[in-house]
GROMACS .gro file of C-alpha atoms in nm:
model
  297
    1UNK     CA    1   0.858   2.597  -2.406
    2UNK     CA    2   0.705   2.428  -2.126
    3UNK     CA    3   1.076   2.414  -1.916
    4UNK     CA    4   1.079   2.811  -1.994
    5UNK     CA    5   0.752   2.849  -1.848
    6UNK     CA    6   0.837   2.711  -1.553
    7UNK     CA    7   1.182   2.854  -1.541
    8UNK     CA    8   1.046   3.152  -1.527
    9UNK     CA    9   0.790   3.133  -1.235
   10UNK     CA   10   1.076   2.945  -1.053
   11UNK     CA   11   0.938   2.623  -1.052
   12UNK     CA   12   1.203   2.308  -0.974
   13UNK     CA   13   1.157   2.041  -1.256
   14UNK     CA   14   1.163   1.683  -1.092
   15UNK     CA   15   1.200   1.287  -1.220
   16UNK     CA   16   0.954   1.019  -1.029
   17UNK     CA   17   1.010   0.651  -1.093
   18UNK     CA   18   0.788   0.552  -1.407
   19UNK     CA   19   0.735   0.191  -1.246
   20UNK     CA   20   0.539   0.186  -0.847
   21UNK     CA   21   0.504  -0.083  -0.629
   22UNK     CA   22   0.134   0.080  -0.624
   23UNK     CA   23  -0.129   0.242  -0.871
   24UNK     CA   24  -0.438   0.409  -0.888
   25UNK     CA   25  -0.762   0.306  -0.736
   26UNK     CA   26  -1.003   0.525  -0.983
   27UNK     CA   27  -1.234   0.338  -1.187
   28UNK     CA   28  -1.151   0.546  -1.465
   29UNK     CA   29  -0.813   0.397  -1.534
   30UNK     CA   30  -0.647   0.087  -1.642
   31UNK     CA   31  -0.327   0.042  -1.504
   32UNK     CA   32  -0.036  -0.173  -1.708
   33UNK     CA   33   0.116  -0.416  -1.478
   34UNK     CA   34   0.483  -0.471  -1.503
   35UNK     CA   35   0.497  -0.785  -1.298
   36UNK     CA   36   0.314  -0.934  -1.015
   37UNK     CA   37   0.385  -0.649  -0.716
   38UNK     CA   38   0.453  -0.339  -0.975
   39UNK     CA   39   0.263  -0.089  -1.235
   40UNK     CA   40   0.389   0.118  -1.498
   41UNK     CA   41   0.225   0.473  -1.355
   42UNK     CA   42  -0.107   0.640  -1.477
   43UNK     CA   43   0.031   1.013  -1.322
   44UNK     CA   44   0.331   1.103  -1.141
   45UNK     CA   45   0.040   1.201  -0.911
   46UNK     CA   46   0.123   1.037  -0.555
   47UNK     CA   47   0.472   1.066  -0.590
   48UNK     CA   48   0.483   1.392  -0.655
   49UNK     CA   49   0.295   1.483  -0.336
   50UNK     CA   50   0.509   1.297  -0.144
   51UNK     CA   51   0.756   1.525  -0.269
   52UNK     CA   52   0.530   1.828  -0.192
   53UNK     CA   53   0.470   1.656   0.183
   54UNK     CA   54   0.884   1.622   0.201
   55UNK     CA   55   0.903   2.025   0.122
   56UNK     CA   56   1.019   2.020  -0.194
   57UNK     CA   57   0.799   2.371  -0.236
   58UNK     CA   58   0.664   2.406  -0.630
   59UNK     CA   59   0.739   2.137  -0.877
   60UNK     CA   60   0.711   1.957  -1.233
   61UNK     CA   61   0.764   1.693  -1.426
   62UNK     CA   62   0.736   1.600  -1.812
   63UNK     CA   63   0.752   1.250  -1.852
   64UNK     CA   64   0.586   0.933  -1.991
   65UNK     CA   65   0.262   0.763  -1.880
   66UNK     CA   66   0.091   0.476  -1.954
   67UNK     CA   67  -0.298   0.389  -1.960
   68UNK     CA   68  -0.436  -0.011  -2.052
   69UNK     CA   69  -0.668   0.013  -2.310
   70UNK     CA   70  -0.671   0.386  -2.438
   71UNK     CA   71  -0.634   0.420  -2.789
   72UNK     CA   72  -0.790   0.562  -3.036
   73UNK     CA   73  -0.815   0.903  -3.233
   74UNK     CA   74  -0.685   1.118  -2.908
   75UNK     CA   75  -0.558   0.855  -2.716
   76UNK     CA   76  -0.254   0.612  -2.747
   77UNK     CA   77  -0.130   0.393  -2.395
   78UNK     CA   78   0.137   0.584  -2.357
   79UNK     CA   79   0.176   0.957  -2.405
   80UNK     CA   80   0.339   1.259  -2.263
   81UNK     CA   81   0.198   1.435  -1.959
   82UNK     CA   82   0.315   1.782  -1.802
   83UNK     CA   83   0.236   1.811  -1.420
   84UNK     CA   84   0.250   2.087  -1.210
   85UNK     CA   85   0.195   2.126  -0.774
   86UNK     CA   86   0.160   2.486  -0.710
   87UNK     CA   87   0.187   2.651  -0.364
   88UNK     CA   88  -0.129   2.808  -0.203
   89UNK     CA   89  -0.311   2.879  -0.535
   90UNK     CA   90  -0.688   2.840  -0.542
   91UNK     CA   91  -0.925   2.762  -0.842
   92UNK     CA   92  -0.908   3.055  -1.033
   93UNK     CA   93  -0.476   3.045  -0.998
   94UNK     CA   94  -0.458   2.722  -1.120
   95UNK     CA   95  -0.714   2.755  -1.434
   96UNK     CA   96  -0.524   3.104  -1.532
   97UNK     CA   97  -0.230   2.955  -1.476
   98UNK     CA   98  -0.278   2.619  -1.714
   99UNK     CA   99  -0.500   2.811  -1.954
  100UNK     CA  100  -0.168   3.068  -1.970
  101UNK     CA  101   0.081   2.753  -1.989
  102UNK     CA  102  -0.166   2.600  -2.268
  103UNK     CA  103  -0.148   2.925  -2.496
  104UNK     CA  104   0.242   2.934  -2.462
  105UNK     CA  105   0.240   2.579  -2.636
  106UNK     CA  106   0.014   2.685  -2.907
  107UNK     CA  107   0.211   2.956  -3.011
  108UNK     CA  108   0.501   2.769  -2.997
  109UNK     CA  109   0.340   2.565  -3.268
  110UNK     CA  110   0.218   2.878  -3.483
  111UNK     CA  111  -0.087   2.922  -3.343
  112UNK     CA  112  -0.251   3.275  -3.228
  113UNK     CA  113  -0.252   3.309  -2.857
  114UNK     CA  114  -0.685   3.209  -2.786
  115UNK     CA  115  -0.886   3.369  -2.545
  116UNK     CA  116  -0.987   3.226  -2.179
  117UNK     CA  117  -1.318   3.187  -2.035
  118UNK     CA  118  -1.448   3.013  -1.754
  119UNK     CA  119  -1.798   2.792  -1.719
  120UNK     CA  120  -1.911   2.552  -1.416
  121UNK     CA  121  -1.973   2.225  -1.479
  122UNK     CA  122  -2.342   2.317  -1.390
  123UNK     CA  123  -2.385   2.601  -1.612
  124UNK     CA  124  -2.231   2.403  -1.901
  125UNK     CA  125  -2.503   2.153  -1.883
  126UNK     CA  126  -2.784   2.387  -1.855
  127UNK     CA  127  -2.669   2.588  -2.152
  128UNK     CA  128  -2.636   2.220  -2.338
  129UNK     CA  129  -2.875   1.984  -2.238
  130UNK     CA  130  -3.114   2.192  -2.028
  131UNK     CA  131  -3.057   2.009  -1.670
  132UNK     CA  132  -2.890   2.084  -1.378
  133UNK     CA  133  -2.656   1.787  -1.306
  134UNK     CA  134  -2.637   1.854  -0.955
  135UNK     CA  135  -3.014   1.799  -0.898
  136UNK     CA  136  -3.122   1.624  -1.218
  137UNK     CA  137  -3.310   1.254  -1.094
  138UNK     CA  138  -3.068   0.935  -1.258
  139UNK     CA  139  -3.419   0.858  -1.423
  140UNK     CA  140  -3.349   1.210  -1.616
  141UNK     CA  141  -3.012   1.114  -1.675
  142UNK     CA  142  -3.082   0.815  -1.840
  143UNK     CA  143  -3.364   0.953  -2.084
  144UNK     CA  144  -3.109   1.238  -2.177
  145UNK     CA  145  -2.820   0.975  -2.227
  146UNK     CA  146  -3.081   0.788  -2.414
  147UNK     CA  147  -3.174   1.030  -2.665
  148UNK     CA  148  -2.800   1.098  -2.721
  149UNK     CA  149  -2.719   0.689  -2.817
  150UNK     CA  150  -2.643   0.555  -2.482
  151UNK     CA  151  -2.781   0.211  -2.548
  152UNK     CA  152  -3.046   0.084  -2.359
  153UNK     CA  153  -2.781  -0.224  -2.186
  154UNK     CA  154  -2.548   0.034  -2.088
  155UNK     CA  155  -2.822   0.231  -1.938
  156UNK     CA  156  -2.925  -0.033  -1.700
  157UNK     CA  157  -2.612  -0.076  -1.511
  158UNK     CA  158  -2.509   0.276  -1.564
  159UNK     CA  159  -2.459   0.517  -1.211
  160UNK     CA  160  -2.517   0.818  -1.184
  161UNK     CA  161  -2.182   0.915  -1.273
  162UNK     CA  162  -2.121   0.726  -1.501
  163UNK     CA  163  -2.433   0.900  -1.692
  164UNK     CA  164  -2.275   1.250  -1.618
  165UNK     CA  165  -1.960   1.137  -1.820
  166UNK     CA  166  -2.095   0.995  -2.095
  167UNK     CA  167  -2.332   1.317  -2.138
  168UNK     CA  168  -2.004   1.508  -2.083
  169UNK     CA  169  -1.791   1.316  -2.393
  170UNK     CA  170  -2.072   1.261  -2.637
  171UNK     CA  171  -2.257   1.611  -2.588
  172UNK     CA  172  -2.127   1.889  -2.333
  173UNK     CA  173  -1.737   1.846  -2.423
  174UNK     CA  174  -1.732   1.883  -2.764
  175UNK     CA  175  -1.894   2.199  -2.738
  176UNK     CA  176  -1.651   2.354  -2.531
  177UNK     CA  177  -1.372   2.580  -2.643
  178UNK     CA  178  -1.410   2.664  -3.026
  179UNK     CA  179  -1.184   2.918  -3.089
  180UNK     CA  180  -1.065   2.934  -2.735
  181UNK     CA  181  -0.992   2.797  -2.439
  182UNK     CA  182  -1.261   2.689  -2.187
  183UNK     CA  183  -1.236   2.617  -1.848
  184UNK     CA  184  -1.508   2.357  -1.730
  185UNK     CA  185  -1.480   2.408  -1.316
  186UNK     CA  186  -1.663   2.290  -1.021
  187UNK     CA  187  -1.735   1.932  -1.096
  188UNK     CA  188  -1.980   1.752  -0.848
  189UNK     CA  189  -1.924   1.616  -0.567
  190UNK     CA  190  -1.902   1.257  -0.667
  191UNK     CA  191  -1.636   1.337  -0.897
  192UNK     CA  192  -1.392   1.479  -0.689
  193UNK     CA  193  -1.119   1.213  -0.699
  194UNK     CA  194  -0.826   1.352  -0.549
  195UNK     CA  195  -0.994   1.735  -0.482
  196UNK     CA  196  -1.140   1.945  -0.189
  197UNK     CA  197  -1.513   2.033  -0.193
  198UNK     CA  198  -1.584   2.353  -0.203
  199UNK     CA  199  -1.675   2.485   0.140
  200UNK     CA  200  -1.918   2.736  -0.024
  201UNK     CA  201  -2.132   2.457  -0.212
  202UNK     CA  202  -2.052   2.116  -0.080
  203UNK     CA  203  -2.196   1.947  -0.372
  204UNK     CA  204  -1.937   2.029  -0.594
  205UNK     CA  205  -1.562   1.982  -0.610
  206UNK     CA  206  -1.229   2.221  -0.683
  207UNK     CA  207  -1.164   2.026  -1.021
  208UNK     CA  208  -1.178   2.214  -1.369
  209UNK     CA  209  -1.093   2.073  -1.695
  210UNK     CA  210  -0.950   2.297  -1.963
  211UNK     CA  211  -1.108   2.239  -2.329
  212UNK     CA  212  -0.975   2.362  -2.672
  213UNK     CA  213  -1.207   2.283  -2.972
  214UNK     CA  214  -1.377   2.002  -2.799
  215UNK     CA  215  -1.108   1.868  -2.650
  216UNK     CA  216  -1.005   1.806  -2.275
  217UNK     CA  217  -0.607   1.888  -2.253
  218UNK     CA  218  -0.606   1.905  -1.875
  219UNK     CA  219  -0.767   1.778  -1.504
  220UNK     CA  220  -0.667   1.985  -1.221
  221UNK     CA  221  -0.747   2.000  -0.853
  222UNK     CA  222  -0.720   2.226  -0.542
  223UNK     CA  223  -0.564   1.898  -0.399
  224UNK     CA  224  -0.718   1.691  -0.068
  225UNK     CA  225  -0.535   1.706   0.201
  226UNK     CA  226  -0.698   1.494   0.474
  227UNK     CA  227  -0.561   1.152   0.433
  228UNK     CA  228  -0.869   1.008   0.624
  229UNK     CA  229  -1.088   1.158   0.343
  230UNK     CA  230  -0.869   1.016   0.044
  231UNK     CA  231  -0.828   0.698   0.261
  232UNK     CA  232  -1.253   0.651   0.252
  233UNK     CA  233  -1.219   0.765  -0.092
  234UNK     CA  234  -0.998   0.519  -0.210
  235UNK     CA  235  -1.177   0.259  -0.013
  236UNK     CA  236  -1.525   0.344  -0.245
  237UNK     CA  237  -1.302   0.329  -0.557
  238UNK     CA  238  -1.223  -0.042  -0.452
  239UNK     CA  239  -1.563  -0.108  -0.374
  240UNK     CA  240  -1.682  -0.024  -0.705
  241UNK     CA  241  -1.404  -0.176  -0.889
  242UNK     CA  242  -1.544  -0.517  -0.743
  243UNK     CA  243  -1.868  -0.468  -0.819
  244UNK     CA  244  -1.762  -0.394  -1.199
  245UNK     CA  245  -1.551  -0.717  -1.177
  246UNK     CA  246  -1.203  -0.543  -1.215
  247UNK     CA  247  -0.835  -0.503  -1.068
  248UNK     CA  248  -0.904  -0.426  -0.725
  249UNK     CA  249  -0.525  -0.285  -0.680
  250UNK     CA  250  -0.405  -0.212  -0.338
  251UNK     CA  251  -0.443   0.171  -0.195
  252UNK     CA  252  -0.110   0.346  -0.206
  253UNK     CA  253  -0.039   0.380   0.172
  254UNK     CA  254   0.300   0.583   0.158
  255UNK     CA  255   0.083   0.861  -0.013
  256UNK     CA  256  -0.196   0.848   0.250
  257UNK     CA  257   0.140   0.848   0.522
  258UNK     CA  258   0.239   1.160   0.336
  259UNK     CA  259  -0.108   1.290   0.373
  260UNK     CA  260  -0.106   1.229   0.723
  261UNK     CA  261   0.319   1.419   0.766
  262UNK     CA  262   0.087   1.715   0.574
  263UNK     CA  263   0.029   1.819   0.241
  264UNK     CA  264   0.070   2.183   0.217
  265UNK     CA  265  -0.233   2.376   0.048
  266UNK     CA  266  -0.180   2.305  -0.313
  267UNK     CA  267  -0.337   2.299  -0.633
  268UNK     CA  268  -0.170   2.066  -0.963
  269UNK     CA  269  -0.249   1.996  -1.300
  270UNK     CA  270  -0.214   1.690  -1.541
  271UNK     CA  271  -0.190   1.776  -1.900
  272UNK     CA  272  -0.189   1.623  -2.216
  273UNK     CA  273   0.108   1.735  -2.408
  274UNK     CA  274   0.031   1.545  -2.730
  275UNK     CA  275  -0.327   1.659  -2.743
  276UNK     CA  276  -0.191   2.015  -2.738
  277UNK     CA  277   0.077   1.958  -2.950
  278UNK     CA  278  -0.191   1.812  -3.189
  279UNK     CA  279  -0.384   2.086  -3.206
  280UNK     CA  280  -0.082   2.367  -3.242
  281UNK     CA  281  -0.012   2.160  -3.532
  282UNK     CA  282  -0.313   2.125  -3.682
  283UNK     CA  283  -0.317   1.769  -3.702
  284UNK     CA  284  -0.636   1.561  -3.669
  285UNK     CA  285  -0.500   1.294  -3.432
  286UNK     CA  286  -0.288   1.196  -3.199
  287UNK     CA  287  -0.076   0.946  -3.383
  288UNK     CA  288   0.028   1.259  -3.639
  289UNK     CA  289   0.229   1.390  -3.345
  290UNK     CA  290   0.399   1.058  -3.185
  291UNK     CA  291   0.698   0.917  -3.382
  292UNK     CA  292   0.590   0.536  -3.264
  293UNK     CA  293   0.211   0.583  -3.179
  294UNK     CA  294   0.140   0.199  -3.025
  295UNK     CA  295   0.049   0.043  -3.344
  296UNK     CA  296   0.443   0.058  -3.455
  297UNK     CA  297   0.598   0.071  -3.114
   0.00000   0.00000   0.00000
């Protein structure tokens, strides 16, 4: 289902090597090191724009990724993930697009085709919580974090964003998408990772998440094309990895050289294909839908 959908928008289907000589910088993710100079990849992210910044015009990929330290009820270390690079589409292309790609795999499975909406990230917490993240002090963040079980050790060392995402998993997440699919769009700022800011507000970022009964089943981006932004962004991830006391890996240059060759305007999309399968399925967890979930690998 997910080749057909493609097929049919004329989108070429690539391979990236599974094993880089570099990884990701985020402070999200735990990479798994293959030996002392490689990593088994978190994305076919980097690669793939380095395909996009060689011409290769609209691509995908289905493969295998792997994440240290991610299991649990909807996560195992490694799992499936569909990405897409799409050609001059904006926010709204890209979310109708994966929310579209998302409903053709749940019918596949039996399910009825849901309906789409769309909510900003600021919007979502105001309807939840009652605060606007984008203004809200950290002092507000951490009584609200508080009074939804942050504990009180985590709360001291906790930034800012750090706050934001545990309010989002514990509070404003699960809430999203019952009985459809949600798109959770213009993130801050701080959480832009690997997006553009949005000209129009500055303080937030071209991300959006797509939810289905609580769950997130994709991260996508109007991508960043200015390697001297990603470079200073990469260099902050690093700084904050060594205050935390972890892997400090080295930034992946040939994508930054890529960046610099140009990046055409572009938008892509990682997305969880067991999580969706899961929930075409029915199934309660992730392991129902793996034949060798990590436990019995």
């Amino acid at each position: 289902a997910v080749r057909g959908f493609f097929r049919e928008r004329a989108v070429l289907e690539v391979e990236t090597p599974l094993v880089l000589s570099r990884t990701v910088t985020d402070v999200q993710i735990n990479s798994l090191r293959v030996e002392d100079s490689r990593w088994l990849h978190t994305s076919p992210e980097y690669p793939m724009k380095r395909l996009l910044a060689a011409g290769s015009g609209d691509i995908f990929q289905v493969c295998h990724v792997f994440r240290a330290g991610e299991s649990g009820r909807l996560h195992n270390p490694e799992f499936t993930m569909v990405e897409w690079y799409r050609l001059g589409f904006g926010l709204p292309q890209i979310m109708q697009e994966t929310a579209a790609l998302a409903a053709t795999l749940l019918q596949a499975g039996g399910r009825t085709a849901p309906e789409t909406e769309a909510i900003s990230y600021a919007e979502a917490f105001e309807r939840e919580l009652g605060c606007n993240p984008l203004t809200a002090s950290v002092e507000q963040l951490r009584q609200l974090a508080a009074h939804h079980g942050l504990a009180a050790s985590s709360i001291r060392d906790a930034t800012r964003d750090d706050l934001l995402d545990f309010l989002v998993a514990v509070v404003v997440g699960p809430r999203l998408g019952p009985g459809r699919l949600t798109c959770l769009h213009h993130f801050p700022a701080s959480q832009a990772a690997l997006a553009q800011l949005d000209q129009a507000d500055p303080r937030t970022a071209l991300r959006f998440e797509l939810y289905a009964e609580g769950i997130e089943l994709a991260n996508g981006y109007v991508e960043l094309a200015s390697a001297a932004e990603q470079r200073q962004r990469f260099e902050a991830d690093l700084t904050e990895r060594r205050r935390r006391g972890l892997p400090g890996p080295d930034m992946d240059t040939r994508l930054l050289a890529a960046l610099e060759s140009g990046l055409p305007p572009c938008a892509g999309v990682a997305l969880g294909f067991d999580r969706v399968a899961m929930l075409a399925l029915g199934a309660t967890r992730i392991d129902a839908v793996l034949a060798f979930p990590w436990d019995r690998a």
